């Protein structure tokens, strides 16, 4: 199932169009995307059984072509975890030491943005990082790797936009603030539930800048896989419903190139994960 934030309301996307979850269920389910997330299984059963009428004006293809009505599929997560250096090729290109435990930082939720939103560039040294994003379903502490996938509500595409000058300044890197400027967390285009995929480690990630492919990777190449990340994080923090986990980026970020390359006003960043959709964000 694909659950979107369409005009600020939870909507199931089908080939025939969008189903507004609250109105089509006569109020059985909430309209807020974050609240609807708590009823994913019930909503899926209801869509399958009731076959609610879809709005053909919001067909999937139309929303793919123009994501401007889509907001972030999760709007106010309590926690956003992000993992640095989680692909060997990216770890190597940065010249940083390959970590022997996940390198975790946060991105602050006020910088969330939708799949078609503009990204204002605060400096000339802002960079791209396409990532697979997990949305937590049932949370918990000390989740063993064998149970980790049961705690995932779904997946979406994310960009971990990064202001490299501040990130790398000083003796100790400043990841969290440098990655939390306005609209530095576009996610979407919608949440895709796990049953639609062959698994989260069988996904190709592609990021293009003005049509040129700048990142091309595969989720099978993560250093710490998704069960390991969920187990590690929940061993410290209680995971809660609708928390987000950014799982790291493959090679091709701009700052590790020679010469370094950054986002410029007017450039269009397209971020695609097969089976999950595409973000199309214009830098301003
Ligand atoms: Zn990242």
JSON list of C-alpha atoms in Angstrom, two decimals, residues 55-146:
[
{"chain": "A", "resi": 55, "resn": "UNK", "atom": "CA", "xyz": [-10.50, 10.32, -7.08]},
{"chain": "A", "resi": 56, "resn": "UNK", "atom": "CA", "xyz": [-9.20, 9.94, -10.64]},
{"chain": "A", "resi": 57, "resn": "UNK", "atom": "CA", "xyz": [-7.92, 13.53, -10.59]},
{"chain": "A", "resi": 58, "resn": "UNK", "atom": "CA", "xyz": [-5.25, 12.31, -8.17]},
{"chain": "A", "resi": 59, "resn": "UNK", "atom": "CA", "xyz": [-4.04, 9.33, -10.17]},
{"chain": "A", "resi": 60, "resn": "UNK", "atom": "CA", "xyz": [-0.64, 7.99, -9.27]},
{"chain": "A", "resi": 61, "resn": "UNK", "atom": "CA", "xyz": [0.85, 8.97, -12.61]},
{"chain": "A", "resi": 62, "resn": "UNK", "atom": "CA", "xyz": [-0.35, 12.56, -12.19]},
{"chain": "A", "resi": 63, "resn": "UNK", "atom": "CA", "xyz": [1.17, 12.82, -8.72]},
{"chain": "A", "resi": 64, "resn": "UNK", "atom": "CA", "xyz": [4.41, 11.32, -9.98]},
{"chain": "A", "resi": 65, "resn": "UNK", "atom": "CA", "xyz": [4.57, 13.92, -12.73]},
{"chain": "A", "resi": 66, "resn": "UNK", "atom": "CA", "xyz": [3.67, 16.79, -10.39]},
{"chain": "A", "resi": 67, "resn": "UNK", "atom": "CA", "xyz": [4.34, 16.15, -6.69]},
{"chain": "A", "resi": 68, "resn": "UNK", "atom": "CA", "xyz": [3.43, 19.70, -5.61]},
{"chain": "A", "resi": 69, "resn": "UNK", "atom": "CA", "xyz": [0.29, 18.55, -3.76]},
{"chain": "A", "resi": 70, "resn": "UNK", "atom": "CA", "xyz": [2.26, 16.00, -1.75]},
{"chain": "A", "resi": 71, "resn": "UNK", "atom": "CA", "xyz": [3.72, 16.80, 1.65]},
{"chain": "A", "resi": 72, "resn": "UNK", "atom": "CA", "xyz": [6.14, 14.67, 3.64]},
{"chain": "A", "resi": 73, "resn": "UNK", "atom": "CA", "xyz": [4.40, 11.35, 4.42]},
{"chain": "A", "resi": 74, "resn": "UNK", "atom": "CA", "xyz": [5.40, 11.85, 8.09]},
{"chain": "A", "resi": 75, "resn": "UNK", "atom": "CA", "xyz": [5.16, 15.45, 9.30]},
{"chain": "A", "resi": 76, "resn": "UNK", "atom": "CA", "xyz": [6.20, 15.44, 12.95]},
{"chain": "A", "resi": 77, "resn": "UNK", "atom": "CA", "xyz": [8.31, 12.43, 13.92]},
{"chain": "A", "resi": 78, "resn": "UNK", "atom": "CA", "xyz": [9.46, 12.46, 17.53]},
{"chain": "A", "resi": 79, "resn": "UNK", "atom": "CA", "xyz": [12.93, 11.37, 16.49]},
{"chain": "A", "resi": 80, "resn": "UNK", "atom": "CA", "xyz": [14.92, 11.32, 13.27]},
{"chain": "A", "resi": 81, "resn": "UNK", "atom": "CA", "xyz": [17.97, 9.09, 13.36]},
{"chain": "A", "resi": 82, "resn": "UNK", "atom": "CA", "xyz": [20.55, 9.23, 10.60]},
{"chain": "A", "resi": 83, "resn": "UNK", "atom": "CA", "xyz": [23.49, 6.95, 9.98]},
{"chain": "A", "resi": 84, "resn": "UNK", "atom": "CA", "xyz": [26.72, 8.24, 8.47]},
{"chain": "A", "resi": 85, "resn": "UNK", "atom": "CA", "xyz": [29.21, 6.25, 6.40]},
{"chain": "A", "resi": 86, "resn": "UNK", "atom": "CA", "xyz": [26.97, 3.21, 6.02]},
{"chain": "A", "resi": 87, "resn": "UNK", "atom": "CA", "xyz": [28.04, 2.27, 2.48]},
{"chain": "A", "resi": 88, "resn": "UNK", "atom": "CA", "xyz": [31.62, 1.13, 1.95]},
{"chain": "A", "resi": 89, "resn": "UNK", "atom": "CA", "xyz": [32.07, 3.08, -1.31]},
{"chain": "A", "resi": 90, "resn": "UNK", "atom": "CA", "xyz": [30.90, 6.34, 0.34]},
{"chain": "A", "resi": 91, "resn": "UNK", "atom": "CA", "xyz": [32.95, 5.67, 3.45]},
{"chain": "A", "resi": 92, "resn": "UNK", "atom": "CA", "xyz": [36.04, 5.21, 1.29]},
{"chain": "A", "resi": 93, "resn": "UNK", "atom": "CA", "xyz": [35.46, 8.29, -0.86]},
{"chain": "A", "resi": 94, "resn": "UNK", "atom": "CA", "xyz": [35.21, 10.55, 2.20]},
{"chain": "A", "resi": 95, "resn": "UNK", "atom": "CA", "xyz": [38.64, 9.44, 3.41]},
{"chain": "A", "resi": 96, "resn": "UNK", "atom": "CA", "xyz": [37.12, 8.87, 6.85]},
{"chain": "A", "resi": 97, "resn": "UNK", "atom": "CA", "xyz": [37.68, 5.69, 8.81]},
{"chain": "A", "resi": 98, "resn": "UNK", "atom": "CA", "xyz": [35.11, 2.96, 8.16]},
{"chain": "A", "resi": 99, "resn": "UNK", "atom": "CA", "xyz": [33.21, 2.82, 11.48]},
{"chain": "A", "resi": 100, "resn": "UNK", "atom": "CA", "xyz": [33.09, -0.38, 13.51]},
{"chain": "A", "resi": 101, "resn": "UNK", "atom": "CA", "xyz": [29.70, 0.62, 14.96]},
{"chain": "A", "resi": 102, "resn": "UNK", "atom": "CA", "xyz": [26.96, 2.72, 13.32]},
{"chain": "A", "resi": 103, "resn": "UNK", "atom": "CA", "xyz": [27.81, 6.45, 13.27]},
{"chain": "A", "resi": 104, "resn": "UNK", "atom": "CA", "xyz": [24.55, 8.06, 14.41]},
{"chain": "A", "resi": 105, "resn": "UNK", "atom": "CA", "xyz": [23.42, 11.68, 14.37]},
{"chain": "A", "resi": 106, "resn": "UNK", "atom": "CA", "xyz": [20.06, 13.44, 14.17]},
{"chain": "A", "resi": 107, "resn": "UNK", "atom": "CA", "xyz": [18.37, 15.73, 11.71]},
{"chain": "A", "resi": 108, "resn": "UNK", "atom": "CA", "xyz": [15.89, 18.03, 13.45]},
{"chain": "A", "resi": 109, "resn": "UNK", "atom": "CA", "xyz": [12.25, 17.52, 12.36]},
{"chain": "A", "resi": 110, "resn": "UNK", "atom": "CA", "xyz": [11.64, 21.22, 11.60]},
{"chain": "A", "resi": 111, "resn": "UNK", "atom": "CA", "xyz": [13.59, 20.76, 8.38]},
{"chain": "A", "resi": 112, "resn": "UNK", "atom": "CA", "xyz": [11.24, 18.15, 6.88]},
{"chain": "A", "resi": 113, "resn": "UNK", "atom": "CA", "xyz": [9.93, 18.95, 3.40]},
{"chain": "A", "resi": 114, "resn": "UNK", "atom": "CA", "xyz": [7.74, 17.39, 0.74]},
{"chain": "A", "resi": 115, "resn": "UNK", "atom": "CA", "xyz": [8.83, 15.47, -2.35]},
{"chain": "A", "resi": 116, "resn": "UNK", "atom": "CA", "xyz": [8.40, 18.46, -4.66]},
{"chain": "A", "resi": 117, "resn": "UNK", "atom": "CA", "xyz": [9.37, 21.31, -2.35]},
{"chain": "A", "resi": 118, "resn": "UNK", "atom": "CA", "xyz": [12.11, 23.83, -3.09]},
{"chain": "A", "resi": 119, "resn": "UNK", "atom": "CA", "xyz": [15.33, 23.61, -1.09]},
{"chain": "A", "resi": 120, "resn": "UNK", "atom": "CA", "xyz": [16.75, 27.03, -0.12]},
{"chain": "A", "resi": 121, "resn": "UNK", "atom": "CA", "xyz": [20.56, 26.99, -0.14]},
{"chain": "A", "resi": 122, "resn": "UNK", "atom": "CA", "xyz": [21.97, 28.93, 2.85]},
{"chain": "A", "resi": 123, "resn": "UNK", "atom": "CA", "xyz": [25.58, 28.73, 1.56]},
{"chain": "A", "resi": 124, "resn": "UNK", "atom": "CA", "xyz": [27.42, 27.69, -1.64]},
{"chain": "A", "resi": 125, "resn": "UNK", "atom": "CA", "xyz": [28.56, 24.41, -0.01]},
{"chain": "A", "resi": 126, "resn": "UNK", "atom": "CA", "xyz": [25.33, 22.39, 0.22]},
{"chain": "A", "resi": 127, "resn": "UNK", "atom": "CA", "xyz": [25.44, 18.78, -0.89]},
{"chain": "A", "resi": 128, "resn": "UNK", "atom": "CA", "xyz": [23.18, 15.85, -1.74]},
{"chain": "A", "resi": 129, "resn": "UNK", "atom": "CA", "xyz": [22.85, 12.36, -0.17]},
{"chain": "A", "resi": 130, "resn": "UNK", "atom": "CA", "xyz": [20.09, 10.04, -1.36]},
{"chain": "A", "resi": 131, "resn": "UNK", "atom": "CA", "xyz": [19.00, 7.59, 1.36]},
{"chain": "A", "resi": 132, "resn": "UNK", "atom": "CA", "xyz": [16.49, 4.88, 2.06]},
{"chain": "A", "resi": 133, "resn": "UNK", "atom": "CA", "xyz": [14.31, 6.07, 4.95]},
{"chain": "A", "resi": 134, "resn": "UNK", "atom": "CA", "xyz": [12.53, 3.73, 7.37]},
{"chain": "A", "resi": 135, "resn": "UNK", "atom": "CA", "xyz": [9.35, 4.73, 9.16]},
{"chain": "A", "resi": 136, "resn": "UNK", "atom": "CA", "xyz": [8.91, 3.03, 12.52]},
{"chain": "A", "resi": 137, "resn": "UNK", "atom": "CA", "xyz": [5.60, 1.28, 13.24]},
{"chain": "A", "resi": 138, "resn": "UNK", "atom": "CA", "xyz": [5.47, -0.29, 16.68]},
{"chain": "A", "resi": 139, "resn": "UNK", "atom": "CA", "xyz": [8.43, 1.06, 18.66]},
{"chain": "A", "resi": 140, "resn": "UNK", "atom": "CA", "xyz": [10.23, -0.42, 21.60]},
{"chain": "A", "resi": 141, "resn": "UNK", "atom": "CA", "xyz": [13.56, -0.92, 23.29]},
{"chain": "A", "resi": 142, "resn": "UNK", "atom": "CA", "xyz": [16.18, -3.63, 22.80]},
{"chain": "A", "resi": 143, "resn": "UNK", "atom": "CA", "xyz": [14.64, -4.94, 19.59]},
{"chain": "A", "resi": 144, "resn": "UNK", "atom": "CA", "xyz": [16.62, -8.00, 18.46]},
{"chain": "A", "resi": 145, "resn": "UNK", "atom": "CA", "xyz": [17.73, -8.11, 14.80]},
{"chain": "A", "resi": 146, "resn": "UNK", "atom": "CA", "xyz": [15.46, -11.11, 14.20]}
]
